[in-house]
């Protein structure tokens, strides 16, 4: 059994735009003679490797704790793509994922500098994809991600942003991308990993 960690380390992670970066505060330090180590930390829900829930862009959308774990845990397909993902590209990835494993086309991950276009988002939404993930800190174009978010989140597709998968061969895996259960939150960090089936 081989497990691939596809998560960014939190305190050194990439931060989108003007989002606040994670901060760590040492409360107790054994190196300073204290009896134990203890830290506190603060971070934006969208730092590093994280999940976007529908509530991120939809007023009445699901919040993180309302997302069924079956949506973020299950067979998935990792593809490689660089640049804008067209509708034709999206259909080809869905076909490859379905051929690799009957359920893998329900959760799609992209390594490389993939930008999900509006047309690709519409293909995934119509196909009932449960989860779309990529290495960027946003699935859509960084200068205008809202339209892609609205299509995917509006279809109930959750977004796994900021993965690190360059070290993982493309193909079908078991994905675990369960987010922290942050009540009422529109997003949450997660420890995402892929396991060979």
PDB file of C-alpha atoms in Angstrom:
ATOM      1  CA  UNK A   1       0.000   0.000   0.000  1.00  0.00           C
ATOM      2  CA  UNK A   2       1.384   3.418  -0.952  1.00  0.00           C
ATOM      3  CA  UNK A   3       0.000   6.711   0.325  1.00  0.00           C
ATOM      4  CA  UNK A   4       0.858  10.056  -1.275  1.00  0.00           C
ATOM      5  CA  UNK A   5       0.502  13.190   0.821  1.00  0.00           C
ATOM      6  CA  UNK A   6      -0.761  15.984  -1.461  1.00  0.00           C
ATOM      7  CA  UNK A   7      -1.008  18.646   1.248  1.00  0.00           C
ATOM      8  CA  UNK A   8       0.971  21.829   1.741  1.00  0.00           C
ATOM      9  CA  UNK A   9       2.620  22.348   5.133  1.00  0.00           C
ATOM     10  CA  UNK A  10       0.499  25.023   6.789  1.00  0.00           C
ATOM     11  CA  UNK A  11       3.041  27.535   8.119  1.00  0.00           C
ATOM     12  CA  UNK A  12       4.980  27.630   4.844  1.00  0.00           C
ATOM     13  CA  UNK A  13       1.972  27.418   2.553  1.00  0.00           C
ATOM     14  CA  UNK A  14       0.970  29.589  -0.397  1.00  0.00           C
ATOM     15  CA  UNK A  15      -1.569  32.301   0.428  1.00  0.00           C
ATOM     16  CA  UNK A  16      -4.086  33.605  -2.117  1.00  0.00           C
ATOM     17  CA  UNK A  17      -4.143  37.350  -2.762  1.00  0.00           C
ATOM     18  CA  UNK A  18      -4.576  39.424   0.391  1.00  0.00           C
ATOM     19  CA  UNK A  19      -5.763  36.534   2.582  1.00  0.00           C
ATOM     20  CA  UNK A  20      -4.069  36.561   5.988  1.00  0.00           C
ATOM     21  CA  UNK A  21      -1.186  34.088   6.260  1.00  0.00           C
ATOM     22  CA  UNK A  22      -1.030  31.426   8.991  1.00  0.00           C
ATOM     23  CA  UNK A  23       0.616  32.581  12.202  1.00  0.00           C
ATOM     24  CA  UNK A  24       2.066  30.414  14.950  1.00  0.00           C
ATOM     25  CA  UNK A  25       2.538  31.552  18.544  1.00  0.00           C
ATOM     26  CA  UNK A  26       4.638  29.551  21.012  1.00  0.00           C
ATOM     27  CA  UNK A  27       2.829  29.394  24.360  1.00  0.00           C
ATOM     28  CA  UNK A  28       5.155  26.927  26.135  1.00  0.00           C
ATOM     29  CA  UNK A  29       8.609  25.777  25.057  1.00  0.00           C
ATOM     30  CA  UNK A  30      10.580  22.918  26.620  1.00  0.00           C
ATOM     31  CA  UNK A  31      13.784  24.447  25.189  1.00  0.00           C
ATOM     32  CA  UNK A  32      13.098  27.407  27.504  1.00  0.00           C
ATOM     33  CA  UNK A  33      12.754  25.168  30.561  1.00  0.00           C
ATOM     34  CA  UNK A  34       8.988  24.786  30.492  1.00  0.00           C
ATOM     35  CA  UNK A  35       7.492  21.325  31.206  1.00  0.00           C
ATOM     36  CA  UNK A  36       5.870  20.867  27.762  1.00  0.00           C
ATOM     37  CA  UNK A  37       5.519  22.355  24.269  1.00  0.00           C
ATOM     38  CA  UNK A  38       2.341  24.181  23.298  1.00  0.00           C
ATOM     39  CA  UNK A  39       1.454  26.476  20.402  1.00  0.00           C
ATOM     40  CA  UNK A  40      -1.604  28.354  19.232  1.00  0.00           C
ATOM     41  CA  UNK A  41      -2.194  29.377  15.653  1.00  0.00           C
ATOM     42  CA  UNK A  42      -4.473  31.442  13.441  1.00  0.00           C
ATOM     43  CA  UNK A  43      -5.119  31.127   9.734  1.00  0.00           C
ATOM     44  CA  UNK A  44      -7.564  31.879   6.938  1.00  0.00           C
ATOM     45  CA  UNK A  45      -9.850  28.977   6.060  1.00  0.00           C
ATOM     46  CA  UNK A  46      -8.480  29.152   2.497  1.00  0.00           C
ATOM     47  CA  UNK A  47      -4.740  28.984   3.239  1.00  0.00           C
ATOM     48  CA  UNK A  48      -2.675  26.154   1.793  1.00  0.00           C
ATOM     49  CA  UNK A  49      -4.496  22.951   0.858  1.00  0.00           C
ATOM     50  CA  UNK A  50      -8.154  23.583   1.592  1.00  0.00           C
ATOM     51  CA  UNK A  51     -11.715  22.831   0.597  1.00  0.00           C
ATOM     52  CA  UNK A  52     -14.228  25.389  -0.704  1.00  0.00           C
ATOM     53  CA  UNK A  53     -17.798  24.637   0.333  1.00  0.00           C
ATOM     54  CA  UNK A  54     -20.755  26.020  -1.669  1.00  0.00           C
ATOM     55  CA  UNK A  55     -21.281  28.695   1.038  1.00  0.00           C
ATOM     56  CA  UNK A  56     -18.041  30.332  -0.163  1.00  0.00           C
ATOM     57  CA  UNK A  57     -19.973  31.981  -3.018  1.00  0.00           C
ATOM     58  CA  UNK A  58     -23.615  30.997  -2.457  1.00  0.00           C
ATOM     59  CA  UNK A  59     -25.702  32.704   0.234  1.00  0.00           C
ATOM     60  CA  UNK A  60     -27.641  29.535   1.123  1.00  0.00           C
ATOM     61  CA  UNK A  61     -24.951  27.035   0.116  1.00  0.00           C
ATOM     62  CA  UNK A  62     -23.742  24.162   2.260  1.00  0.00           C
ATOM     63  CA  UNK A  63     -21.135  24.978   4.877  1.00  0.00           C
ATOM     64  CA  UNK A  64     -18.147  22.740   5.521  1.00  0.00           C
ATOM     65  CA  UNK A  65     -19.663  20.559   8.236  1.00  0.00           C
ATOM     66  CA  UNK A  66     -22.729  19.899   6.037  1.00  0.00           C
ATOM     67  CA  UNK A  67     -20.706  18.317   3.224  1.00  0.00           C
ATOM     68  CA  UNK A  68     -21.043  14.523   3.337  1.00  0.00           C
ATOM     69  CA  UNK A  69     -17.695  12.798   3.851  1.00  0.00           C
ATOM     70  CA  UNK A  70     -18.567  10.548   0.899  1.00  0.00           C
ATOM     71  CA  UNK A  71     -18.065  13.622  -1.293  1.00  0.00           C
ATOM     72  CA  UNK A  72     -14.467  14.164  -0.173  1.00  0.00           C
ATOM     73  CA  UNK A  73     -13.462  10.536   0.413  1.00  0.00           C
ATOM     74  CA  UNK A  74     -13.589   7.918  -2.355  1.00  0.00           C
ATOM     75  CA  UNK A  75     -12.173   6.904  -5.729  1.00  0.00           C
ATOM     76  CA  UNK A  76     -10.561   9.783  -7.615  1.00  0.00           C
ATOM     77  CA  UNK A  77      -8.568  10.403 -10.763  1.00  0.00           C
ATOM     78  CA  UNK A  78      -5.394  12.479 -11.012  1.00  0.00           C
ATOM     79  CA  UNK A  79      -4.676  13.994 -14.432  1.00  0.00           C
ATOM     80  CA  UNK A  80      -1.922  16.314 -15.597  1.00  0.00           C
ATOM     81  CA  UNK A  81      -2.697  19.495 -17.493  1.00  0.00           C
ATOM     82  CA  UNK A  82      -0.994  22.848 -17.943  1.00  0.00           C
ATOM     83  CA  UNK A  83      -2.860  25.983 -18.941  1.00  0.00           C
ATOM     84  CA  UNK A  84      -6.569  26.478 -19.556  1.00  0.00           C
ATOM     85  CA  UNK A  85      -8.679  23.303 -19.454  1.00  0.00           C
ATOM     86  CA  UNK A  86     -11.134  23.423 -22.350  1.00  0.00           C
ATOM     87  CA  UNK A  87     -14.491  21.666 -22.571  1.00  0.00           C
ATOM     88  CA  UNK A  88     -12.884  19.101 -24.881  1.00  0.00           C
ATOM     89  CA  UNK A  89     -10.084  18.545 -22.354  1.00  0.00           C
ATOM     90  CA  UNK A  90     -12.659  18.131 -19.580  1.00  0.00           C
ATOM     91  CA  UNK A  91     -14.564  15.473 -21.531  1.00  0.00           C
ATOM     92  CA  UNK A  92     -11.300  13.620 -22.250  1.00  0.00           C
ATOM     93  CA  UNK A  93     -10.374  13.600 -18.539  1.00  0.00           C
ATOM     94  CA  UNK A  94     -13.829  12.305 -17.603  1.00  0.00           C
ATOM     95  CA  UNK A  95     -13.466   9.492 -20.150  1.00  0.00           C
ATOM     96  CA  UNK A  96      -9.968   8.568 -18.919  1.00  0.00           C
ATOM     97  CA  UNK A  97     -11.135   8.607 -15.298  1.00  0.00           C
ATOM     98  CA  UNK A  98     -14.141   6.383 -16.048  1.00  0.00           C
ATOM     99  CA  UNK A  99     -11.899   3.932 -17.910  1.00  0.00           C
ATOM    100  CA  UNK A 100      -9.456   3.792 -14.967  1.00  0.00           C
ATOM    101  CA  UNK A 101     -12.105   3.112 -12.280  1.00  0.00           C
ATOM    102  CA  UNK A 102     -15.928   3.162 -12.424  1.00  0.00           C
ATOM    103  CA  UNK A 103     -16.208   5.819  -9.682  1.00  0.00           C
ATOM    104  CA  UNK A 104     -13.006   7.816 -10.305  1.00  0.00           C
ATOM    105  CA  UNK A 105     -14.737  10.367 -12.556  1.00  0.00           C
ATOM    106  CA  UNK A 106     -16.691  11.587  -9.502  1.00  0.00           C
ATOM    107  CA  UNK A 107     -13.584  13.198  -7.980  1.00  0.00           C
ATOM    108  CA  UNK A 108     -11.084  14.833 -10.344  1.00  0.00           C
ATOM    109  CA  UNK A 109      -7.683  16.207  -9.435  1.00  0.00           C
ATOM    110  CA  UNK A 110      -5.232  18.075 -11.652  1.00  0.00           C
ATOM    111  CA  UNK A 111      -1.492  18.417 -11.267  1.00  0.00           C
ATOM    112  CA  UNK A 112       0.360  21.147 -13.129  1.00  0.00           C
ATOM    113  CA  UNK A 113      -0.708  24.723 -13.777  1.00  0.00           C
ATOM    114  CA  UNK A 114      -4.298  23.799 -14.613  1.00  0.00           C
ATOM    115  CA  UNK A 115      -6.836  26.601 -14.955  1.00  0.00           C
ATOM    116  CA  UNK A 116     -10.434  25.363 -14.997  1.00  0.00           C
ATOM    117  CA  UNK A 117     -12.268  27.435 -17.603  1.00  0.00           C
ATOM    118  CA  UNK A 118     -15.953  28.257 -17.433  1.00  0.00           C
ATOM    119  CA  UNK A 119     -16.607  25.794 -20.279  1.00  0.00           C
ATOM    120  CA  UNK A 120     -14.786  22.977 -18.455  1.00  0.00           C
ATOM    121  CA  UNK A 121     -16.645  23.821 -15.238  1.00  0.00           C
ATOM    122  CA  UNK A 122     -19.947  23.468 -17.078  1.00  0.00           C
ATOM    123  CA  UNK A 123     -18.896  20.023 -18.391  1.00  0.00           C
ATOM    124  CA  UNK A 124     -18.017  18.878 -14.845  1.00  0.00           C
ATOM    125  CA  UNK A 125     -21.229  20.333 -13.401  1.00  0.00           C
ATOM    126  CA  UNK A 126     -23.391  18.532 -15.980  1.00  0.00           C
ATOM    127  CA  UNK A 127     -21.494  15.285 -15.295  1.00  0.00           C
ATOM    128  CA  UNK A 128     -22.293  15.473 -11.577  1.00  0.00           C
ATOM    129  CA  UNK A 129     -18.650  15.603 -10.470  1.00  0.00           C
ATOM    130  CA  UNK A 130     -18.505  15.685  -6.659  1.00  0.00           C
ATOM    131  CA  UNK A 131     -15.071  17.264  -6.251  1.00  0.00           C
ATOM    132  CA  UNK A 132     -12.563  19.117  -8.433  1.00  0.00           C
ATOM    133  CA  UNK A 133      -9.062  19.848  -7.191  1.00  0.00           C
ATOM    134  CA  UNK A 134      -5.934  21.527  -8.509  1.00  0.00           C
ATOM    135  CA  UNK A 135      -2.548  22.882  -7.470  1.00  0.00           C
ATOM    136  CA  UNK A 136      -3.460  26.565  -7.741  1.00  0.00           C
ATOM    137  CA  UNK A 137      -4.971  28.385  -4.779  1.00  0.00           C
ATOM    138  CA  UNK A 138      -8.122  28.798  -6.880  1.00  0.00           C
ATOM    139  CA  UNK A 139      -9.679  26.523  -9.513  1.00  0.00           C
ATOM    140  CA  UNK A 140     -10.612  29.298 -11.921  1.00  0.00           C
ATOM    141  CA  UNK A 141      -8.451  31.988 -13.502  1.00  0.00           C
ATOM    142  CA  UNK A 142      -6.628  33.789 -10.669  1.00  0.00           C
ATOM    143  CA  UNK A 143      -7.692  37.214 -11.959  1.00  0.00           C
ATOM    144  CA  UNK A 144     -11.391  36.244 -12.290  1.00  0.00           C
ATOM    145  CA  UNK A 145     -12.273  33.021 -10.419  1.00  0.00           C
ATOM    146  CA  UNK A 146     -15.866  33.868  -9.472  1.00  0.00           C
ATOM    147  CA  UNK A 147     -17.733  32.556 -12.533  1.00  0.00           C
ATOM    148  CA  UNK A 148     -16.070  29.127 -12.333  1.00  0.00           C
ATOM    149  CA  UNK A 149     -16.771  28.935  -8.593  1.00  0.00           C
ATOM    150  CA  UNK A 150     -20.420  29.817  -9.133  1.00  0.00           C
ATOM    151  CA  UNK A 151     -20.904  27.077 -11.734  1.00  0.00           C
ATOM    152  CA  UNK A 152     -19.156  24.328  -9.759  1.00  0.00           C
ATOM    153  CA  UNK A 153     -20.317  25.262  -6.264  1.00  0.00           C
ATOM    154  CA  UNK A 154     -23.808  25.923  -7.640  1.00  0.00           C
ATOM    155  CA  UNK A 155     -23.876  22.327  -8.908  1.00  0.00           C
ATOM    156  CA  UNK A 156     -22.822  21.068  -5.471  1.00  0.00           C
ATOM    157  CA  UNK A 157     -19.247  20.330  -6.539  1.00  0.00           C
ATOM    158  CA  UNK A 158     -16.745  21.040  -3.762  1.00  0.00           C
ATOM    159  CA  UNK A 159     -13.331  22.449  -4.620  1.00  0.00           C
ATOM    160  CA  UNK A 160     -10.017  21.140  -3.310  1.00  0.00           C
ATOM    161  CA  UNK A 161      -7.510  23.922  -3.900  1.00  0.00           C
ATOM    162  CA  UNK A 162      -3.776  24.121  -3.314  1.00  0.00           C
ATOM    163  CA  UNK A 163      -2.868  20.443  -3.586  1.00  0.00           C
ATOM    164  CA  UNK A 164       0.716  19.354  -4.297  1.00  0.00           C
ATOM    165  CA  UNK A 165       0.753  16.361  -6.642  1.00  0.00           C
ATOM    166  CA  UNK A 166       3.853  16.670  -8.853  1.00  0.00           C
ATOM    167  CA  UNK A 167       5.330  13.575  -7.159  1.00  0.00           C
ATOM    168  CA  UNK A 168       2.243  11.427  -7.813  1.00  0.00           C
ATOM    169  CA  UNK A 169       1.837   9.402 -11.037  1.00  0.00           C
ATOM    170  CA  UNK A 170      -1.399  10.124 -12.891  1.00  0.00           C
ATOM    171  CA  UNK A 171      -4.157   7.569 -12.507  1.00  0.00           C
ATOM    172  CA  UNK A 172      -6.904   6.328 -10.195  1.00  0.00           C
ATOM    173  CA  UNK A 173      -6.566   6.436  -6.397  1.00  0.00           C
ATOM    174  CA  UNK A 174      -8.534   6.478  -3.201  1.00  0.00           C
ATOM    175  CA  UNK A 175      -8.754  10.130  -2.105  1.00  0.00           C
ATOM    176  CA  UNK A 176      -9.195  11.380   1.436  1.00  0.00           C
ATOM    177  CA  UNK A 177      -9.705  15.151   1.515  1.00  0.00           C
ATOM    178  CA  UNK A 178     -11.989  15.453   4.531  1.00  0.00           C
ATOM    179  CA  UNK A 179     -11.960  19.062   5.766  1.00  0.00           C
ATOM    180  CA  UNK A 180     -11.827  20.150   9.382  1.00  0.00           C
ATOM    181  CA  UNK A 181     -15.385  20.313  10.693  1.00  0.00           C
ATOM    182  CA  UNK A 182     -15.681  24.076  11.134  1.00  0.00           C
ATOM    183  CA  UNK A 183     -19.334  24.783  11.908  1.00  0.00           C
ATOM    184  CA  UNK A 184     -20.835  27.435   9.632  1.00  0.00           C
ATOM    185  CA  UNK A 185     -17.586  27.957   7.697  1.00  0.00           C
ATOM    186  CA  UNK A 186     -17.389  28.406   3.928  1.00  0.00           C
ATOM    187  CA  UNK A 187     -14.064  26.603   3.686  1.00  0.00           C
ATOM    188  CA  UNK A 188     -11.568  24.643   5.726  1.00  0.00           C
ATOM    189  CA  UNK A 189      -8.029  23.309   5.605  1.00  0.00           C
ATOM    190  CA  UNK A 190      -7.597  19.577   5.121  1.00  0.00           C
ATOM    191  CA  UNK A 191      -4.859  16.946   5.095  1.00  0.00           C
ATOM    192  CA  UNK A 192      -5.383  15.484   1.635  1.00  0.00           C
ATOM    193  CA  UNK A 193      -3.846  12.192   0.525  1.00  0.00           C
ATOM    194  CA  UNK A 194      -4.097   9.638  -2.249  1.00  0.00           C
ATOM    195  CA  UNK A 195      -3.752   5.885  -1.749  1.00  0.00           C
ATOM    196  CA  UNK A 196      -3.020   3.364  -4.461  1.00  0.00           C
ATOM    197  CA  UNK A 197      -5.932   0.955  -4.920  1.00  0.00           C
TER     198      UNK A 197
END
